[in-house]
Tab-separated table of C-alpha atoms and ligand atoms in Angstrom:
chain	number	residue	atom	x	y	z
J	1	MET	CA	-30.050	83.834	106.565
J	2	GLN	CA	-33.413	85.021	108.220
J	3	SER	CA	-36.222	82.227	108.209
J	4	LEU	CA	-40.029	82.363	106.541
J	5	GLN	CA	-41.183	82.638	110.291
J	6	GLN	CA	-38.534	85.166	111.609
J	7	ILE	CA	-39.108	87.017	107.826
J	8	ALA	CA	-43.028	86.547	108.552
J	9	ALA	CA	-42.626	87.554	112.634
J	10	CYS	CA	-41.274	91.351	110.710
J	11	VAL	CA	-44.020	92.187	108.993
J	12	ALA	CA	-47.611	93.118	111.097
J	13	GLY	CA	-50.259	91.360	110.974
J	14	TYR	CA	-49.100	88.585	108.701
J	15	ASP	CA	-51.848	86.386	108.125
J	16	PRO	CA	-50.918	83.826	105.598
J	17	ASN	CA	-54.618	82.670	105.144
J	18	ALA	CA	-55.989	85.921	104.943
J	19	LEU	CA	-52.855	87.597	103.354
J	20	PRO	CA	-53.491	92.162	102.103
J	21	VAL	CA	-51.486	92.446	99.634
J	22	THR	CA	-49.248	95.052	101.039
J	23	LYS	CA	-47.928	92.182	103.251
J	24	ALA	CA	-46.989	89.826	100.470
J	25	SER	CA	-45.545	92.677	98.686
J	26	GLU	CA	-43.728	93.595	102.296
J	27	PHE	CA	-42.299	89.635	102.805
J	28	ILE	CA	-41.508	89.385	99.803
J	29	ALA	CA	-39.026	92.390	99.593
J	30	ARG	CA	-37.920	90.810	102.847
J	31	LEU	CA	-37.289	87.361	101.425
J	32	VAL	CA	-35.117	88.479	97.924
J	33	PRO	CA	-31.679	88.741	98.367
J	34	ARG	CA	-30.497	90.219	95.364
J	35	VAL	CA	-27.501	88.945	92.830
J	36	GLN	CA	-23.661	90.190	93.545
J	37	ALA	CA	-21.945	88.679	90.892
J	38	VAL	CA	-21.410	92.165	88.467
J	39	GLU	CA	-19.661	92.522	84.786
J	40	SER	CA	-18.887	95.274	82.331
J	41	LEU	CA	-19.926	95.942	78.927
J	42	ALA	CA	-19.493	97.918	75.869
J	43	ILE	CA	-22.356	100.293	77.368
J	44	ARG	CA	-24.493	99.418	74.073
J	45	SER	CA	-25.223	96.257	75.849
J	46	ALA	CA	-26.149	97.809	79.088
J	47	LEU	CA	-29.347	99.115	77.758
J	48	GLY	CA	-32.082	97.581	80.620
J	49	ARG	CA	-28.796	96.530	82.455
J	50	VAL	CA	-28.970	97.364	86.795
J	51	LEU	CA	-25.882	99.760	87.617
J	52	ALA	CA	-23.514	98.140	89.817
J	53	HIS	CA	-21.690	101.149	91.136
J	54	ASP	CA	-22.206	105.559	91.401
J	55	LEU	CA	-21.243	106.850	89.144
J	56	VAL	CA	-19.299	109.591	89.134
J	57	SER	CA	-18.400	111.646	86.958
J	58	GLY	CA	-14.487	112.622	86.035
J	59	ILE	CA	-15.013	115.108	83.758
J	60	ASP	CA	-16.984	119.035	83.884
J	61	VAL	CA	-19.279	117.881	81.304
J	62	PRO	CA	-19.107	120.718	79.554
J	63	SER	CA	-15.235	120.814	80.051
J	64	HIS	CA	-15.320	124.350	78.241
J	65	ASP	CA	-17.914	127.196	77.990
J	66	ASN	CA	-19.178	127.024	74.800
J	67	SER	CA	-21.914	129.066	72.559
J	68	ALA	CA	-25.402	127.659	72.491
J	69	MET	CA	-25.879	129.125	69.205
J	70	ASP	CA	-24.719	130.800	65.611
J	71	GLY	CA	-23.828	134.412	66.414
J	72	TYR	CA	-20.789	136.364	67.694
J	73	ALA	CA	-19.166	136.229	71.062
J	74	LEU	CA	-18.689	139.789	73.000
J	75	ARG	CA	-17.960	141.236	76.185
J	76	SER	CA	-21.073	141.706	77.930
J	77	ALA	CA	-18.742	145.267	79.110
J	78	ASP	CA	-19.025	146.125	75.280
J	79	LEU	CA	-23.293	146.618	75.100
J	80	LEU	CA	-24.468	150.260	75.503
J	81	GLY	CA	-27.506	150.011	77.467
J	82	ALA	CA	-29.163	153.030	75.318
J	83	ALA	CA	-27.767	152.490	71.783
J	84	ASP	CA	-27.252	149.610	69.875
J	85	THR	CA	-23.785	148.194	70.002
J	86	LEU	CA	-21.475	148.270	66.881
J	87	ILE	CA	-18.704	145.587	67.680
J	88	GLY	CA	-15.350	144.550	65.390
J	89	VAL	CA	-14.680	140.838	64.548
J	90	ALA	CA	-11.454	139.647	65.334
J	91	GLY	CA	-12.294	135.650	63.879
J	92	THR	CA	-13.795	132.940	63.654
J	93	ALA	CA	-14.639	130.216	66.804
J	94	PHE	CA	-15.824	126.878	66.163
J	95	ALA	CA	-16.698	123.649	67.769
J	96	GLY	CA	-13.799	121.917	67.577
J	97	THR	CA	-11.225	124.987	67.062
J	98	PRO	CA	-11.181	126.968	69.164
J	99	PHE	CA	-11.036	131.006	68.765
J	100	GLY	CA	-6.613	131.099	70.381
J	101	ASP	CA	-6.150	134.943	70.034
J	102	THR	CA	-6.668	137.048	72.673
J	103	VAL	CA	-9.519	139.669	72.182
J	104	ALA	CA	-9.565	143.101	72.174
J	105	ILE	CA	-12.468	145.809	73.934
J	106	GLY	CA	-15.144	146.317	71.265
J	107	GLN	CA	-14.153	143.527	69.587
J	108	GLY	CA	-16.014	139.998	68.935
J	109	VAL	CA	-15.593	137.219	67.428
J	110	ARG	CA	-17.567	134.864	65.074
J	111	ILE	CA	-19.291	131.920	67.156
J	112	MET	CA	-20.419	128.219	66.147
J	113	THR	CA	-22.614	126.352	68.273
J	114	GLY	CA	-20.919	124.355	70.336
J	115	ALA	CA	-17.451	126.285	70.396
J	116	VAL	CA	-15.655	127.597	73.309
J	117	MET	CA	-16.145	130.516	74.689
J	118	PRO	CA	-13.254	132.772	73.807
J	119	ASP	CA	-11.627	134.249	77.000
J	120	GLY	CA	-12.587	137.893	78.351
J	121	LEU	CA	-16.345	137.561	76.304
J	122	ASP	CA	-19.223	136.152	78.276
J	123	THR	CA	-21.937	136.629	76.653
J	124	VAL	CA	-23.755	135.489	72.279
J	125	VAL	CA	-26.098	137.819	70.373
J	126	PRO	CA	-27.479	134.804	67.760
J	127	GLN	CA	-26.753	135.526	64.612
J	128	GLU	CA	-30.225	136.541	63.138
J	129	PHE	CA	-30.355	139.742	65.375
J	130	THR	CA	-27.748	141.570	63.973
J	131	ARG	CA	-26.611	143.376	60.935
J	132	THR	CA	-23.606	143.478	58.768
J	133	GLU	CA	-22.352	147.453	58.146
J	134	ALA	CA	-20.737	148.362	55.323
J	135	ASP	CA	-17.281	149.138	57.401
J	136	GLY	CA	-17.819	144.916	57.971
J	137	ARG	CA	-17.966	145.842	61.710
J	138	ILE	CA	-21.782	144.204	63.339
J	139	ARG	CA	-24.822	145.841	64.313
J	140	ILE	CA	-26.757	144.203	68.415
J	141	PRO	CA	-29.842	146.388	68.463
J	142	GLN	CA	-30.681	147.920	71.978
J	143	GLY	CA	-31.775	145.540	74.286
J	144	SER	CA	-31.530	141.997	71.943
J	145	VAL	CA	-29.498	139.910	74.079
J	146	LYS	CA	-28.406	140.486	77.733
J	147	PRO	CA	-24.792	139.536	79.774
J	148	GLY	CA	-24.276	136.132	79.880
J	149	ASP	CA	-27.264	134.785	77.162
J	150	ASN	CA	-26.916	131.904	75.271
J	151	ARG	CA	-23.727	130.901	76.963
J	152	ARG	CA	-23.474	127.024	78.227
J	153	LEU	CA	-21.331	126.699	81.652
J	154	ARG	CA	-19.118	124.313	82.032
J	155	GLY	CA	-19.938	121.795	84.219
J	156	GLU	CA	-23.332	122.478	84.155
J	157	ASP	CA	-24.722	119.173	82.711
J	158	LEU	CA	-22.102	117.513	85.154
J	159	ALA	CA	-19.710	118.433	87.377
J	160	ARG	CA	-16.939	116.629	88.614
J	161	GLY	CA	-16.682	114.730	91.354
J	162	GLU	CA	-20.732	114.518	91.175
J	163	ALA	CA	-22.728	111.474	91.075
J	164	ALA	CA	-24.111	111.601	87.507
J	165	LEU	CA	-26.144	107.781	88.112
J	166	LYS	CA	-26.657	105.700	90.844
J	167	ALA	CA	-26.542	102.225	91.369
J	168	GLY	CA	-29.480	100.224	91.161
J	169	ARG	CA	-30.633	101.974	88.269
J	170	ILE	CA	-31.905	99.831	85.172
J	171	LEU	CA	-29.508	101.724	82.488
J	172	THR	CA	-32.120	104.375	79.555
J	173	PRO	CA	-30.910	105.114	76.459
J	174	ALA	CA	-30.242	108.785	78.118
J	175	ASP	CA	-28.396	107.146	80.537
J	176	LEU	CA	-26.129	105.588	77.732
J	177	GLY	CA	-25.503	108.801	76.093
J	178	LEU	CA	-24.879	110.091	79.947
J	179	LEU	CA	-22.299	107.535	80.141
J	180	ALA	CA	-20.635	108.600	76.700
J	181	SER	CA	-20.970	111.904	77.585
J	182	LEU	CA	-17.949	110.845	80.662
J	183	GLY	CA	-15.808	109.081	78.110
J	184	HIS	CA	-16.501	105.561	79.418
J	185	ALA	CA	-16.656	102.748	76.988
J	186	GLU	CA	-17.417	100.287	79.574
J	187	VAL	CA	-20.048	100.000	82.060
J	188	ALA	CA	-20.335	97.975	85.532
J	189	VAL	CA	-23.392	95.956	86.026
J	190	TYR	CA	-25.330	93.776	87.861
J	191	ARG	CA	-25.612	89.573	86.010
J	192	ARG	CA	-28.415	88.908	85.122
J	193	LEU	CA	-31.066	87.107	86.711
J	194	ARG	CA	-31.273	83.494	85.599
J	195	VAL	CA	-34.964	82.309	86.140
J	196	ALA	CA	-36.653	78.899	85.621
J	197	PHE	CA	-39.913	78.516	84.859
J	198	PHE	CA	-42.766	75.387	83.830
J	199	SER	CA	-46.576	74.572	84.081
J	200	THR	CA	-47.423	71.621	85.910
J	201	GLY	CA	-51.162	69.847	85.902
J	202	ASP	CA	-52.071	67.192	84.195
J	203	GLU	CA	-54.769	68.452	81.854
J	204	LEU	CA	-51.990	70.759	79.968
J	205	ARG	CA	-51.043	70.423	76.617
J	206	SER	CA	-48.609	72.202	74.871
J	207	VAL	CA	-49.150	74.162	71.104
J	208	GLY	CA	-48.134	71.822	68.479
J	209	GLU	CA	-50.179	68.390	70.547
J	210	PRO	CA	-53.299	67.299	69.569
J	211	LEU	CA	-55.909	67.892	72.794
J	212	ALA	CA	-57.510	65.508	73.964
J	213	ALA	CA	-60.772	65.871	75.587
J	214	GLY	CA	-60.794	67.949	78.986
J	215	CYS	CA	-57.547	69.480	78.154
J	216	VAL	CA	-56.887	72.999	77.474
J	217	TYR	CA	-53.013	74.340	76.166
J	218	ASP	CA	-51.095	75.766	78.129
J	219	SER	CA	-50.620	79.516	77.623
J	220	ASN	CA	-48.717	79.739	80.808
J	221	ARG	CA	-45.532	79.138	79.704
J	222	TYR	CA	-45.730	82.030	77.135
J	223	THR	CA	-47.110	85.347	78.849
J	224	ILE	CA	-44.509	83.829	82.159
J	225	TRP	CA	-42.566	83.500	78.813
J	226	GLY	CA	-43.180	87.192	77.786
J	227	MET	CA	-42.951	89.242	80.924
J	228	LEU	CA	-40.049	88.295	82.278
J	229	THR	CA	-38.197	88.656	78.639
J	230	ARG	CA	-39.819	92.139	78.866
J	231	LEU	CA	-37.648	92.927	82.077
J	232	GLY	CA	-34.539	90.872	80.315
J	233	VAL	CA	-34.023	88.045	82.512
J	234	GLU	CA	-32.074	84.849	81.092
J	235	LEU	CA	-35.212	82.216	81.540
J	236	LEU	CA	-34.716	78.455	81.744
J	237	ASP	CA	-37.866	76.990	79.791
J	238	LEU	CA	-38.600	73.490	80.995
J	239	GLY	CA	-42.063	72.974	79.627
J	240	VAL	CA	-44.859	71.187	81.082
J	241	VAL	CA	-44.659	68.586	83.503
J	242	ARG	CA	-46.973	65.862	84.756
J	243	ASP	CA	-48.771	65.450	88.271
J	244	GLU	CA	-46.626	62.917	89.288
J	245	PRO	CA	-44.151	63.011	91.913
J	246	ALA	CA	-41.037	61.983	90.348
J	247	ALA	CA	-41.554	64.267	87.083
J	248	LEU	CA	-42.248	67.550	89.766
J	249	ARG	CA	-39.115	66.688	91.942
J	250	THR	CA	-36.656	66.917	89.095
J	251	ALA	CA	-38.722	69.787	87.295
J	252	PHE	CA	-37.878	71.535	91.320
J	253	THR	CA	-34.226	70.215	91.697
J	254	GLN	CA	-33.177	71.036	88.329
J	255	ALA	CA	-34.742	74.845	88.365
J	256	ALA	CA	-33.340	75.226	91.886
J	257	ALA	CA	-30.294	74.524	90.741
J	258	CYS	CA	-29.386	76.113	87.880
J	259	ALA	CA	-32.134	79.428	88.611
J	260	ASP	CA	-31.708	82.696	91.311
J	261	ALA	CA	-35.946	82.478	91.062
J	262	VAL	CA	-37.588	79.017	89.988
J	263	ILE	CA	-41.888	80.259	88.801
J	264	THR	CA	-44.332	78.097	88.652
J	265	SER	CA	-48.197	77.819	87.397
J	266	GLY	CA	-50.861	75.736	89.187
J	267	GLY	CA	-51.086	73.785	91.085
J	268	VAL	CA	-51.222	75.691	94.490
J	269	SER	CA	-55.180	75.466	95.604
J	270	VAL	CA	-56.373	75.398	98.306
J	271	GLY	CA	-58.359	71.705	97.201
J	272	GLU	CA	-55.682	70.548	95.128
J	273	ALA	CA	-55.225	67.145	95.076
J	274	ASP	CA	-51.433	66.966	92.907
J	275	HIS	CA	-48.152	66.589	94.729
J	276	THR	CA	-46.710	70.746	93.837
J	277	LYS	CA	-47.871	71.969	97.241
J	278	GLN	CA	-46.086	68.438	98.849
J	279	ILE	CA	-42.979	68.117	96.679
J	280	MET	CA	-42.469	71.933	96.577
J	281	ALA	CA	-42.224	71.431	100.740
J	282	GLN	CA	-40.574	68.577	100.571
J	283	LEU	CA	-37.648	70.643	99.180
J	284	GLY	CA	-37.180	73.719	101.190
J	285	GLU	CA	-38.382	76.299	103.210
J	286	VAL	CA	-42.347	76.819	101.023
J	287	LEU	CA	-45.232	78.832	102.744
J	288	PHE	CA	-48.720	78.665	101.216
J	289	TRP	CA	-50.186	81.775	100.625
J	290	LYS	CA	-53.886	82.801	100.824
J	291	ILE	CA	-54.119	86.221	99.053
J	292	ALA	CA	-56.562	89.487	99.346
J	293	MET	CA	-56.740	89.651	96.306
J	294	ARG	CA	-58.907	88.673	93.199
J	295	PRO	CA	-57.607	87.255	91.293
J	296	GLY	CA	-54.759	85.276	92.184
J	297	ARG	CA	-55.862	84.625	95.431
J	298	PRO	CA	-53.327	81.217	96.188
J	299	MET	CA	-49.513	81.361	96.078
J	300	ALA	CA	-46.588	79.191	96.925
J	301	ILE	CA	-43.635	81.638	98.305
J	302	GLY	CA	-40.506	80.436	99.638
J	303	ARG	CA	-36.758	79.109	98.782
J	304	ILE	CA	-35.930	75.497	97.773
J	305	GLY	CA	-32.953	73.937	96.426
J	306	SER	CA	-32.244	70.350	95.820
J	307	GLY	CA	-33.170	68.993	98.707
J	308	SER	CA	-30.219	67.765	99.846
J	309	GLN	CA	-28.090	70.310	101.706
J	310	ASN	CA	-26.703	70.896	105.574
J	311	GLY	CA	-25.435	73.052	106.930
J	312	GLU	CA	-25.916	77.049	105.402
J	313	SER	CA	-28.077	77.803	102.652
J	314	SER	CA	-27.171	79.838	100.332
J	315	SER	CA	-28.125	82.506	97.669
J	316	VAL	CA	-25.502	82.110	94.905
J	317	ILE	CA	-25.956	79.420	91.846
J	318	GLY	CA	-23.065	76.944	92.352
J	319	GLU	CA	-22.081	77.464	96.384
J	320	ALA	CA	-23.205	74.027	97.902
J	321	GLY	CA	-26.646	74.342	99.565
J	322	HIS	CA	-28.089	76.783	96.621
J	323	GLN	CA	-31.243	77.823	97.148
J	324	ALA	CA	-33.570	79.545	94.376
J	325	ILE	CA	-36.745	81.936	95.346
J	326	LEU	CA	-40.152	79.588	94.363
J	327	PHE	CA	-42.679	81.770	93.374
J	328	GLY	CA	-45.932	79.143	92.604
J	329	LEU	CA	-48.225	81.178	90.778
J	330	PRO	CA	-52.299	80.034	90.768
J	331	GLY	CA	-52.973	78.297	87.499
J	332	ASN	CA	-55.812	80.729	86.199
J	333	PRO	CA	-54.693	82.380	83.137
J	334	VAL	CA	-55.355	86.210	84.487
J	335	ALA	CA	-54.498	85.017	88.143
J	336	VAL	CA	-50.924	84.575	86.291
J	337	MET	CA	-50.283	87.534	85.191
J	338	VAL	CA	-52.353	90.116	87.628
J	339	THR	CA	-49.760	88.030	90.513
J	340	PHE	CA	-46.735	88.102	88.441
J	341	TYR	CA	-47.516	92.175	88.005
J	342	ALA	CA	-48.087	92.014	91.563
J	343	PHE	CA	-45.443	90.650	93.106
J	344	VAL	CA	-42.838	88.987	90.891
J	345	ARG	CA	-41.890	92.019	88.590
J	346	ASP	CA	-41.182	93.851	91.607
J	347	ALA	CA	-39.366	90.920	93.076
J	348	LEU	CA	-37.090	90.022	90.448
J	349	LEU	CA	-36.232	93.906	89.680
J	350	ALA	CA	-34.984	94.043	93.193
J	351	MET	CA	-33.166	90.565	92.853
J	352	SER	CA	-32.046	92.610	89.689
J	353	GLY	CA	-30.197	94.984	92.643
J	354	ALA	CA	-32.288	97.340	90.363
J	355	THR	CA	-33.704	100.455	93.500
J	356	PRO	CA	-38.062	99.695	93.045
J	357	GLN	CA	-39.418	101.893	91.787
J	358	PRO	CA	-42.606	101.916	92.817
J	359	LEU	CA	-45.500	101.754	89.680
J	360	ALA	CA	-47.395	105.436	89.372
J	361	PRO	CA	-51.075	104.626	88.506
J	362	LEU	CA	-52.895	106.601	85.763
J	363	ARG	CA	-56.144	108.491	87.473
J	364	ALA	CA	-58.877	107.732	85.122
J	365	VAL	CA	-62.524	108.658	85.539
J	366	SER	CA	-64.946	105.161	85.708
J	367	GLN	CA	-66.770	104.996	82.721
J	368	ALA	CA	-69.313	102.811	84.762
J	369	THR	CA	-70.192	101.952	88.397
J	370	LEU	CA	-67.420	98.615	89.788
J	371	ARG	CA	-68.865	96.183	91.978
J	372	LYS	CA	-65.694	96.121	94.957
J	373	LYS	CA	-65.827	94.418	98.458
J	374	PRO	CA	-63.328	96.035	101.195
J	375	GLY	CA	-61.321	93.488	102.909
J	376	ARG	CA	-59.402	92.172	99.103
J	377	THR	CA	-56.890	94.171	96.306
J	378	GLU	CA	-58.857	93.855	92.437
J	379	TYR	CA	-57.940	93.924	89.700
J	380	GLN	CA	-59.738	94.622	86.731
J	381	ARG	CA	-58.529	95.030	83.804
J	382	GLY	CA	-59.832	97.837	81.479
J	383	ILE	CA	-59.170	99.912	78.169
J	384	VAL	CA	-57.851	103.795	79.758
J	385	SER	CA	-58.935	105.894	76.746
J	386	GLN	CA	-59.401	110.517	76.414
J	387	GLY	CA	-62.496	111.593	76.259
J	388	GLU	CA	-63.824	114.988	74.837
J	389	ASP	CA	-63.075	116.417	77.916
J	390	GLY	CA	-59.597	115.276	77.173
J	391	ARG	CA	-59.317	113.457	81.000
J	392	TRP	CA	-58.585	110.051	80.526
J	393	GLN	CA	-61.473	107.438	81.557
J	394	VAL	CA	-61.427	103.762	81.605
J	395	ARG	CA	-63.069	100.841	80.812
J	396	ILE	CA	-63.598	97.635	82.217
J	397	THR	CA	-63.465	94.568	79.532
J	398	GLY	CA	-65.599	92.208	79.321
J	399	SER	CA	-65.782	88.590	81.554
J	400	GLN	CA	-63.711	89.544	84.571
J	401	GLY	CA	-63.297	85.665	84.959
J	402	SER	CA	-59.732	84.948	86.339
J	403	GLY	CA	-59.496	81.630	83.432
J	404	ILE	CA	-60.258	84.991	80.767
J	405	LEU	CA	-57.342	85.616	78.990
J	406	ARG	CA	-58.973	87.768	77.029
J	407	SER	CA	-59.739	89.941	78.802
J	408	MET	CA	-56.182	90.669	79.131
J	409	SER	CA	-55.507	91.222	76.108
J	410	GLN	CA	-57.960	93.360	75.060
J	411	ALA	CA	-57.301	95.494	77.761
J	412	ASN	CA	-54.389	98.605	77.942
J	413	GLY	CA	-53.914	98.422	81.313
J	414	MET	CA	-55.472	96.986	85.440
J	415	VAL	CA	-57.166	98.769	86.896
J	416	VAL	CA	-56.043	98.961	90.654
J	417	LEU	CA	-58.970	98.698	93.167
J	418	HIS	CA	-57.720	98.876	96.781
J	419	HIS	CA	-57.852	96.765	99.866
J	420	ASP	CA	-60.080	98.647	102.265
J	421	GLN	CA	-62.094	100.733	98.950
J	422	GLY	CA	-65.914	99.408	98.239
J	423	ASP	CA	-68.051	99.628	95.384
J	424	VAL	CA	-66.707	102.784	92.834
J	425	ALA	CA	-70.062	104.673	91.375
J	426	ALA	CA	-69.442	105.990	87.856
J	427	GLY	CA	-67.608	109.080	86.871
J	428	ASP	CA	-64.675	108.114	89.933
J	429	LEU	CA	-62.019	108.400	89.705
J	430	VAL	CA	-60.184	105.077	90.116
J	431	ASP	CA	-56.321	103.972	89.544
J	432	VAL	CA	-54.968	102.093	86.811
J	433	ILE	CA	-51.603	101.000	85.897
J	434	ALA	CA	-51.330	101.121	82.136
J	435	PHE	CA	-49.169	97.676	80.454
J	436	ASP	CA	-47.624	100.390	77.813
J	437	GLY	CA	-44.283	100.624	79.375
J	438	LEU	CA	-44.980	98.056	82.084
J	439	VAL	CA	-42.012	95.773	82.114
M	1	AMP	P1	-54.873	75.475	89.708
M	1	AMP	O1	-54.559	76.665	90.258
M	1	AMP	O2	-53.489	74.140	88.957
M	1	AMP	O3	-55.898	74.409	90.107
M	1	AMP	O4	-55.152	75.229	88.359
M	1	AMP	C1	-56.483	76.623	87.705
M	1	AMP	C2	-56.781	76.344	86.541
M	1	AMP	O5	-56.438	77.254	85.108
M	1	AMP	C3	-57.408	75.095	85.955
M	1	AMP	O6	-58.728	76.017	85.081
M	1	AMP	C4	-56.332	74.903	85.114
M	1	AMP	O7	-56.932	73.787	83.671
M	1	AMP	C5	-56.178	76.440	84.501
M	1	AMP	N1	-54.345	75.957	84.209
M	1	AMP	C6	-53.591	75.808	84.677
M	1	AMP	N2	-52.410	75.963	83.920
M	1	AMP	C7	-52.619	76.200	83.229
M	1	AMP	C8	-51.524	76.594	82.348
M	1	AMP	N3	-50.464	76.557	81.918
M	1	AMP	N4	-51.789	77.452	80.881
M	1	AMP	C9	-53.498	77.357	80.550
M	1	AMP	N5	-54.530	77.359	81.542
M	1	AMP	C10	-53.881	76.602	82.750
M	2	MG	MG1	-54.081	72.142	89.020
């Protein structure tokens, strides 16, 4: 396992006191281990889980050439180029009940959608194009069908031996259908990631408790719970932890012992007089960063354990020397969410075994001038809507203070103003990460 110093040495331009967002992401991607354990689940239980092995198709899907329409299957060689074609009907092919006989020249078969193409027939003329003659033969108007029309080919969805899905994929509803179409009742996925979290700060009260003067309700545990729940990880909520060394030590030790990752909020900024940073540093290898971003400048990152290991450390829960990845987020409610989306989300997905999928930002027209200093990444909360011209536009939600959670709640996306970017004029295009669909 590489030390944090070794990882830092691999990140060009690493500066813990003014760390660009991209460098922080690169560091974290190098730091986090992937879960190894795999479990087999019924496909319906695997929605949103991470596929552990490439899935190679053992069969052709579909397994036979079949009809894409209700109509008549025929031999394209029987079609007359310059006149209507008349064919006899040798029988009927239903989906699930093939027409088993041979079909003579000049004859076709009435066929239903999904029915296997009878031997020798290669084209389907849709029912609505045809007319039945008095003698029972079917008239196919000239030019109404070309050779091969309306026939689905064997293996056109998936050929036998082809990789249908790659390991690391987060299974979607379409994937569950694909698994079923290959005949799988079960699928191998990585075990769920286990994440422990708690809030630190003497001023915090939990909902349900009376609010003493100078205190605030702990909201971070709820936003973090919500974001983690959407990621589909297993949760361990350790509550609000007082700013006392013994209480902090117990919370960190317990969290590190039974989780892959530990997320805390509060107590990591420079001026903090509290004990959180001290205990983090005692229990593991932890860096305290100042990230070139707004909101969310301070953040602690590293590995923590029970504080008593000697010898090799391990990322496997339950093994001797187990260490969990620590994300010490800032305390401000908006900063918590922004740092989670900027770093923790991707890190937890990678730890879950998922192949990183960069978020595709939306490009939207800024409706107003935005002040922005080059040299840091800013995440402003915005409301994206469609303008009268049909283009996406975005306006910023009220005050952007990092403690103002309402700005986040009103927003439907984050405007990302990149590191080198300066002021934005009204009418300029900006990148927006839409919250809808963000897990
Ligand atoms: P800190 O990072 O500990 O200095 O906290 C920064 C600000 O965020 C302070 O105003 C805290 O009261 C506030 N804060 C910290 N933790 C929470 C929390 N869990 N819920 C709501 N506000 C918090
Ligand atoms: Mg604090």
